[in-house]
CSV table of C-alpha atoms in Angstrom, one decimal:
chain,number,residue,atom,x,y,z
L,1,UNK,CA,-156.2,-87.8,203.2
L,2,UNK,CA,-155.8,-84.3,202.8
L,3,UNK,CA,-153.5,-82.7,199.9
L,4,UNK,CA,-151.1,-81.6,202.4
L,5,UNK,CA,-151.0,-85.0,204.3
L,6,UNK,CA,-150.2,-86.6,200.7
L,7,UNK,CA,-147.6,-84.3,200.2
L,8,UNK,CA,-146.1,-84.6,203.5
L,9,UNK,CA,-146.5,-88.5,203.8
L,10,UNK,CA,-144.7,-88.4,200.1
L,11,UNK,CA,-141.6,-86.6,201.4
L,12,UNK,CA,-141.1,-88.8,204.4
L,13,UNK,CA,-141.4,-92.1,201.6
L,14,UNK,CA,-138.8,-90.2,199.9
L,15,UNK,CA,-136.9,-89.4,202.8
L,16,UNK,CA,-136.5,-92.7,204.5
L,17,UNK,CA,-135.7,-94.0,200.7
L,18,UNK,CA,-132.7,-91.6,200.8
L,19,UNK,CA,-131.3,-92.7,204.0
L,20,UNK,CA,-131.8,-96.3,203.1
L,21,UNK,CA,-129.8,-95.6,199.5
L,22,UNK,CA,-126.5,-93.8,201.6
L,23,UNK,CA,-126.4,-97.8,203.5
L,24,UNK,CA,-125.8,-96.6,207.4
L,25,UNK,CA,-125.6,-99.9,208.2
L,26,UNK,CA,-122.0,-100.2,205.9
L,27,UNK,CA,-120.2,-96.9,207.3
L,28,UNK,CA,-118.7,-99.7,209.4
L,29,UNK,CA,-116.2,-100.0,206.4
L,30,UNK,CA,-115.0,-96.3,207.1
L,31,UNK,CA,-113.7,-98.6,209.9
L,32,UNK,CA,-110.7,-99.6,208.1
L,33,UNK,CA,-109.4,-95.8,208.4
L,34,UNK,CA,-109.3,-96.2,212.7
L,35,UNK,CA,-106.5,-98.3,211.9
L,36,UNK,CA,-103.6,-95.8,211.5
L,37,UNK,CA,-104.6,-94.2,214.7
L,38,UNK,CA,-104.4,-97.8,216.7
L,39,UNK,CA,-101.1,-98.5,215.3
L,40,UNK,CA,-99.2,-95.2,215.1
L,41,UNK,CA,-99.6,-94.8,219.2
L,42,UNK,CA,-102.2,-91.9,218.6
L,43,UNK,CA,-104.9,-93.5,220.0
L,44,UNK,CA,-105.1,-91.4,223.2
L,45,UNK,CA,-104.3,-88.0,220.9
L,46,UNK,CA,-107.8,-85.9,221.1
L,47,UNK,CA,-105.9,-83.8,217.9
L,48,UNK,CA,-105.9,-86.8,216.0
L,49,UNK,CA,-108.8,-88.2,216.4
L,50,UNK,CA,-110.7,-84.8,215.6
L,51,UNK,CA,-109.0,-85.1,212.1
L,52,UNK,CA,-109.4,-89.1,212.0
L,53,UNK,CA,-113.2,-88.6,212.0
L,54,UNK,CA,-113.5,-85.4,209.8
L,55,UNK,CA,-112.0,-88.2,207.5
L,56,UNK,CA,-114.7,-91.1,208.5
L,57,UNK,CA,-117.0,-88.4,208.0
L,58,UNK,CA,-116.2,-87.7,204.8
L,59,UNK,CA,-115.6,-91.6,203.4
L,60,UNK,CA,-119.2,-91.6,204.8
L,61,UNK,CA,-120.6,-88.7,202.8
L,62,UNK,CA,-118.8,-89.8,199.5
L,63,UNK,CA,-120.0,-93.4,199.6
L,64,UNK,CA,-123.2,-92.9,200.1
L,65,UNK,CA,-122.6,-91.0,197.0
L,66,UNK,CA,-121.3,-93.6,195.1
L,67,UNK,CA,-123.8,-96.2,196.4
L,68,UNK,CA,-126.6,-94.1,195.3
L,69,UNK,CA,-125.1,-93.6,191.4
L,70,UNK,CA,-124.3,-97.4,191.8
L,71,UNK,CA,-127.8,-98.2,192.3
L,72,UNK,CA,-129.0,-95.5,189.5
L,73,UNK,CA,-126.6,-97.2,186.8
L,74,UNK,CA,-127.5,-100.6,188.1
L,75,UNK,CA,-131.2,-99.6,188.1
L,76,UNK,CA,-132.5,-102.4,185.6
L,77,UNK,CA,-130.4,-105.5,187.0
L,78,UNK,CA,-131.6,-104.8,190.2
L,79,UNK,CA,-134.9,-105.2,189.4
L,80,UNK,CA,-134.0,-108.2,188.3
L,81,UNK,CA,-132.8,-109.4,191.6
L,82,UNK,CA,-134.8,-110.9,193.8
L,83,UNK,CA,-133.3,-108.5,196.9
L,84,UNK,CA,-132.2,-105.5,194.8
L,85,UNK,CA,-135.5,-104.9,193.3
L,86,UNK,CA,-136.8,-103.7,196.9
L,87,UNK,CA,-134.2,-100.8,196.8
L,88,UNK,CA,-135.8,-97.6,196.7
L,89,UNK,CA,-134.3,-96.6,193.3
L,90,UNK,CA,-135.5,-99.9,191.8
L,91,UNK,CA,-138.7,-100.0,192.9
L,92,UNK,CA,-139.9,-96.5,192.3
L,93,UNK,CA,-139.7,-95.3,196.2
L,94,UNK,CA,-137.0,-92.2,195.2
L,95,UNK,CA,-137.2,-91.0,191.2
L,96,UNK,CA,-133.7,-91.0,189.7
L,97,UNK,CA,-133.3,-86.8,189.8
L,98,UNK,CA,-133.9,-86.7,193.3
L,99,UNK,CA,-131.5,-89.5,194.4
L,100,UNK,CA,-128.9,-88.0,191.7
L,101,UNK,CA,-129.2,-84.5,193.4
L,102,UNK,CA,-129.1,-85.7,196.9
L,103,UNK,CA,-125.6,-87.7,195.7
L,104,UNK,CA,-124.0,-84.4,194.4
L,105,UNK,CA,-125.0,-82.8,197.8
L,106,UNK,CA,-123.0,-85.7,199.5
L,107,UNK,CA,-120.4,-85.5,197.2
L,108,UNK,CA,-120.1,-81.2,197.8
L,109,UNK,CA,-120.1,-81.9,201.6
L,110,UNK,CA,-117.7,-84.9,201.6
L,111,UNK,CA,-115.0,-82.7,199.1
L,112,UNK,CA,-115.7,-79.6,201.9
L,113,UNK,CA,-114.5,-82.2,204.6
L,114,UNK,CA,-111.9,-83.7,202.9
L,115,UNK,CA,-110.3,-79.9,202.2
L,116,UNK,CA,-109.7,-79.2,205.7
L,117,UNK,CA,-107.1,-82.5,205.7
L,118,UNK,CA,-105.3,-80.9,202.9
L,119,UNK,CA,-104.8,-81.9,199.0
L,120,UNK,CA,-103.3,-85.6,199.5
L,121,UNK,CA,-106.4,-86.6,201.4
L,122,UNK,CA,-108.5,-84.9,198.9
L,123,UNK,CA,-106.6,-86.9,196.0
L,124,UNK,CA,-107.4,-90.1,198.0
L,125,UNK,CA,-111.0,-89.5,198.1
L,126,UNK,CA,-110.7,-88.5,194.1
L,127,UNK,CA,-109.0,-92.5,193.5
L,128,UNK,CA,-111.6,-93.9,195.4
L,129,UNK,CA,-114.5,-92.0,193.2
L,130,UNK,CA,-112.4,-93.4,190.2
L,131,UNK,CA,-112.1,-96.6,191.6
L,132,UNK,CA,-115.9,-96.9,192.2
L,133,UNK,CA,-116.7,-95.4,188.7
L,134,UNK,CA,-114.5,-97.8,187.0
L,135,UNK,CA,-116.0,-100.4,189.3
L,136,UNK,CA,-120.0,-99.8,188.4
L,137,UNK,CA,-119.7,-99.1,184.8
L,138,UNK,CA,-117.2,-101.7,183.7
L,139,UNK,CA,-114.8,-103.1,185.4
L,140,UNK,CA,-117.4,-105.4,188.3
L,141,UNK,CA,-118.1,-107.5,184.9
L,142,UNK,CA,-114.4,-108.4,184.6
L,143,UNK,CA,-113.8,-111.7,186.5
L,144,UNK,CA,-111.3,-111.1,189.4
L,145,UNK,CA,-110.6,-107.7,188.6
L,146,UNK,CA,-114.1,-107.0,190.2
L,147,UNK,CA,-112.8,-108.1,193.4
L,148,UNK,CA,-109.6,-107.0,193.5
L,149,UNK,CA,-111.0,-103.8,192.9
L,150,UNK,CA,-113.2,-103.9,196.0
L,151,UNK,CA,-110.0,-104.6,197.7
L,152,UNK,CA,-108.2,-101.8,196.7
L,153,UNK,CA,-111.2,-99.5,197.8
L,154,UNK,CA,-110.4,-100.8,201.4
L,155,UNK,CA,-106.6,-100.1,200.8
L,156,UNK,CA,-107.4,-96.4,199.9
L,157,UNK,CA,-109.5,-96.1,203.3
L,158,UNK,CA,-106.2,-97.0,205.7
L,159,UNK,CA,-104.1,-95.1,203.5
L,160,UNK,CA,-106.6,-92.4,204.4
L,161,UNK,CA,-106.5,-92.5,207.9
L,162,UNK,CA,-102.8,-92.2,207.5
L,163,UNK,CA,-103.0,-89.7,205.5
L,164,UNK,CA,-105.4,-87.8,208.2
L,165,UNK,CA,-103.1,-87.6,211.4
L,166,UNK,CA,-100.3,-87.5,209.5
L,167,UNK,CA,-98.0,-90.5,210.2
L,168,UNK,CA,-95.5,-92.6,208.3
L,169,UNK,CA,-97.4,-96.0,205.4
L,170,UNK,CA,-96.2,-98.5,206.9
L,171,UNK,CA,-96.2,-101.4,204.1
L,172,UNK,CA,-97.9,-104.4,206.2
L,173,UNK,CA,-100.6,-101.7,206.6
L,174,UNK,CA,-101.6,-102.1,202.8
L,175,UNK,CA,-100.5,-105.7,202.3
L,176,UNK,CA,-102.9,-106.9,205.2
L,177,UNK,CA,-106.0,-104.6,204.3
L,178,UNK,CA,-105.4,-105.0,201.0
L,179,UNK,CA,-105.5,-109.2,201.5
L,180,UNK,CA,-108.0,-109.0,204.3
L,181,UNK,CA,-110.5,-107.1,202.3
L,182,UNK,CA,-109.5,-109.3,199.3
L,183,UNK,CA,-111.0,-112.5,201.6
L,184,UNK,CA,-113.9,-111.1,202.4
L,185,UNK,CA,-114.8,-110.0,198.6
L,186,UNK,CA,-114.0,-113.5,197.9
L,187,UNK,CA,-115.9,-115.0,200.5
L,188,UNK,CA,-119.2,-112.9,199.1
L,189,UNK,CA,-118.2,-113.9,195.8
L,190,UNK,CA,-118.9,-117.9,196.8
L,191,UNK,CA,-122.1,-116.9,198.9
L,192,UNK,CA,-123.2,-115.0,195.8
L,193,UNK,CA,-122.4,-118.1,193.4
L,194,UNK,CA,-123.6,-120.7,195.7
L,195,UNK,CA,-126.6,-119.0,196.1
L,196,UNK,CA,-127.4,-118.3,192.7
L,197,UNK,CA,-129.4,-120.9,190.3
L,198,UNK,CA,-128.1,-119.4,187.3
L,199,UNK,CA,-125.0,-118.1,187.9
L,200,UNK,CA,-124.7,-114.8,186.1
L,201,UNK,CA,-128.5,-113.8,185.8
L,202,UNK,CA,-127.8,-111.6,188.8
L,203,UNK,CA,-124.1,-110.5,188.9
L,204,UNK,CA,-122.5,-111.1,185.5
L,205,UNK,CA,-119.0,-112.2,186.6
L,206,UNK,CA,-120.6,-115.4,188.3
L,207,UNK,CA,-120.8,-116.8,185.1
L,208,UNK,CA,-117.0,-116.9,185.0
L,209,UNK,CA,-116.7,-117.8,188.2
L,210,UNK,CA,-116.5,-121.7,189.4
L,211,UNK,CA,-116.7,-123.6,193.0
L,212,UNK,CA,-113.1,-124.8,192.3
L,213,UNK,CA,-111.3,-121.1,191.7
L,214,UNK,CA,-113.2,-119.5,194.2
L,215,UNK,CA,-112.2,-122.3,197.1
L,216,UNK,CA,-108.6,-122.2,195.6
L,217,UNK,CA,-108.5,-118.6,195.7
L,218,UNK,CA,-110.0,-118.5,199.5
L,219,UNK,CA,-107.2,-120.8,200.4
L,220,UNK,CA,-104.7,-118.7,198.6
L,221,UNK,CA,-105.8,-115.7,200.1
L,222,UNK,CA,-106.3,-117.3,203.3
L,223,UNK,CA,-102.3,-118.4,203.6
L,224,UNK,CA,-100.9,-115.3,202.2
L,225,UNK,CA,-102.8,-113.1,204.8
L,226,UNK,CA,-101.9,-115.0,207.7
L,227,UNK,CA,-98.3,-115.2,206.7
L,228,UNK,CA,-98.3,-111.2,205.8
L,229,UNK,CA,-99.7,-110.6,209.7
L,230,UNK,CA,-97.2,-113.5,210.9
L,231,UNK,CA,-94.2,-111.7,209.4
L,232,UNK,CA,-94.7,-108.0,210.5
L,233,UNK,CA,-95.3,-109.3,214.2
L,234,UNK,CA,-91.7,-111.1,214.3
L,235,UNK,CA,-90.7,-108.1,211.9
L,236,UNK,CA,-92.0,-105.5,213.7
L,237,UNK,CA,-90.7,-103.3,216.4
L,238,UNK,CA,-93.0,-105.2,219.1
L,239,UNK,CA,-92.0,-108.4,218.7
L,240,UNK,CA,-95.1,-108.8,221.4
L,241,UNK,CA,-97.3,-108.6,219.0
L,242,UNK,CA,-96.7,-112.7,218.0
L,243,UNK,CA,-99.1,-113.0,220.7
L,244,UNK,CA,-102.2,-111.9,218.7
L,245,UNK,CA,-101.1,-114.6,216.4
L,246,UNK,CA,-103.5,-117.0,217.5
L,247,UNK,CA,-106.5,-114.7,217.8
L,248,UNK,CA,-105.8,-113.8,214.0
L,249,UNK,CA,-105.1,-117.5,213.1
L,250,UNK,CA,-108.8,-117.8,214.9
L,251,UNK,CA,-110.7,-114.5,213.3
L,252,UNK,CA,-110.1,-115.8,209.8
L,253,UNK,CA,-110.5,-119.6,210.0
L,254,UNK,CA,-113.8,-118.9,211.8
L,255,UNK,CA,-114.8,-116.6,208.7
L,256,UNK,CA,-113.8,-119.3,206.6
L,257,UNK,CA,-116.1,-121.4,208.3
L,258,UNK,CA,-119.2,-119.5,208.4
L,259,UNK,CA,-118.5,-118.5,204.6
L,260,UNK,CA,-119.4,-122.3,204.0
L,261,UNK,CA,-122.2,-122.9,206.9
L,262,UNK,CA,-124.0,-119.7,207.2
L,263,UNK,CA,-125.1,-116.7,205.3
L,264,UNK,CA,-122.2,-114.5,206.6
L,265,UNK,CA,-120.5,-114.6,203.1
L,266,UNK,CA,-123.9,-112.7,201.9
L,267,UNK,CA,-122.9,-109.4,203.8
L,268,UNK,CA,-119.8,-109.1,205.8
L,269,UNK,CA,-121.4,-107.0,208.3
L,270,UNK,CA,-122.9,-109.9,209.4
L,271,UNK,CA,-120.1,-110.8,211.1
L,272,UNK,CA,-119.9,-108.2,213.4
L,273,UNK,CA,-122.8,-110.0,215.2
L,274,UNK,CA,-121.0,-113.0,215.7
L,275,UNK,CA,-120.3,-113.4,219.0
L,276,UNK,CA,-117.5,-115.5,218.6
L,277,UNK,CA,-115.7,-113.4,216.1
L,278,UNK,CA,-116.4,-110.4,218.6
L,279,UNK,CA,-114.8,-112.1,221.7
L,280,UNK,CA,-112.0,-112.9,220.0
L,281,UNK,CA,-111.9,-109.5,218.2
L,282,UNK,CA,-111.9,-107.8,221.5
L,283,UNK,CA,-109.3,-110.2,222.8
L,284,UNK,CA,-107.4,-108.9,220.0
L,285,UNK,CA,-107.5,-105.1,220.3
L,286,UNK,CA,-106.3,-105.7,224.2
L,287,UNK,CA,-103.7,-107.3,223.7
L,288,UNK,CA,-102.4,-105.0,220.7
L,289,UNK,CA,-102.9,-102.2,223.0
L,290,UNK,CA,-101.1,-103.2,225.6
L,291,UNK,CA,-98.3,-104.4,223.8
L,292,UNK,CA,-98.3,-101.2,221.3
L,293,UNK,CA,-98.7,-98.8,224.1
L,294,UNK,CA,-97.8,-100.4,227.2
L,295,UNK,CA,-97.5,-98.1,229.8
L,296,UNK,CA,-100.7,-97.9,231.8
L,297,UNK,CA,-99.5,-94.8,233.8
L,298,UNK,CA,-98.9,-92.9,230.7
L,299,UNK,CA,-102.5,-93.7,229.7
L,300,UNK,CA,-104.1,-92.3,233.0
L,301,UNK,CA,-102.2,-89.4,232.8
L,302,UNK,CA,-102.9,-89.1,229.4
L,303,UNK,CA,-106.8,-89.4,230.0
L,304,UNK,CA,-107.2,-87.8,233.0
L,305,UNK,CA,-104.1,-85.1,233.0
């Protein structure tokens, strides 16, 4: 092989280490900021969903920022780890500069993005860079803080979405992502310790942790989410709405389930392959829809003018 083929085969090693560090496969997190479009009655508003994805574009940009300095900070635990060690930082794939530089170029373009939706979206995106530095440096070794951080991250993305297509914060918004995302941090938390034979050797607040809080704590969370969702549906001004009750009732308890008989606790993208969770996902949006909106003739002419 020629000097040119080294070179050349080098940069696409380096390249396809690079776009395996920015995680594709977990901008389905930047999800969370759709939800202020759904709700609000915007969803057929072409204005605001150009500004809702220059935000999901910009979420996107700025956390594969942050999961590349995560992974350059965590560099020596995850090689350690019998999965992490295969990353491309840990195992030698991408040197530290390059990944470093190609984060600050994510971070420039994700700031330039977030300008255009004015200074409170750009303070949103700074919290969540603060949140995720005090995350990776200290604060994912503090038992329950860690995940209650994690939470929070999720809380900032629908307050984000608001934020982008300008609409009231409605309170059940935060209080159900906020507990939702909370769930799902706690269900990765018992995979995680479940899975580990020495609890701690790979995430250092598994030590702290025990079977018996993290259960408790999934029930806890469990109740207090359903009963959040419950509430703003007879609350709210759709009173319709009760009748996505039991497809909620049905998304978490099958999550619990498959927390405790599969590997879906591991990663919660998983679950987005389940079909059963996706049926009754889908059953879900419909029937929000159509009780949120309601007026099928107003859509048409919407769409089609």
């Amino acid at each position: 092989m020629g000097e040119a083929q080294t070179q050349q085969a080098g940069f696409v090693r380096t390249a396809a280490g690079l776009a395996y560090e920015i995680r594709p496969w977990q901008w389905y997190k930047q999800g969370v900021i759709l939800i202020a479009i759904v709700f609000s009655k915007q969803l057929f508003d072409p204005m605001a969903w150009g500004r809702v994805s220059i935000a999901v574009a910009a979420f996107c940009a700025v956390a594969g920022a942050t999961y590349i300095f995560n992974d350059i900070s965590d560099v020596e635990e995850d090689r350690k780890h019998p999965d992490k060690r295969n990353r491309p930082i840990a195992s030698g794939q991408v040197g530290v500069q390059t990944a470093g530089a190609f984060a600050v170029a994510l971070l420039v373009a994700g700031f330039a993005l977030s300008y255009t939706l004015g200074p409170l979206f750009v303070a949103i995106i700074v919290a969540y860079l603060v949140q995720n530095a005090a995350y990776s440096l200290y604060l994912k070794d503090v038992v329950l803080v860690d995940v209650l951080l994690i939470a929070i991250g999720f809380v900032l993305r629908a307050v984000a979405g608001v934020v982008a297509i300008g609409v009231a914060l409605s309170p059940w918004l935060v209080v159900c992502t906020f507990l939702a995302a909370l769930l799902l941090a706690l269900g990765k938390r018992r995979h995680e310790f479940a899975a580990s034979e020495v609890p701690g050797e790979t995430r250092a607040t598994l030590a702290d942790y025990t079977t018996e809080t993290l259960d408790q704590l999934l029930g806890i969370v469990i109740s207090t989410l359903l009963m959040s969702y419950s509430i703003y549906t007879f609350t709210g001004a759709k009173l319709a709405m009760m009748l996505t009750l039991p497809f909620a009732f049905f998304g978490v308890f099958r999550y619990h389930h498959l927390v405790y008989t599969t590997k879906a606790g591991a990663s919660p993208g998983a679950l987005l392959v389940d079909r059963q969770l996706l049926v009754n996902f889908v059953f879900w949006g419909l029937i929000a829809v159509v009780v949120l909106y309601g007026r099928p003739r107003a859509w048409l002419v919407g769409v089609f003018g």
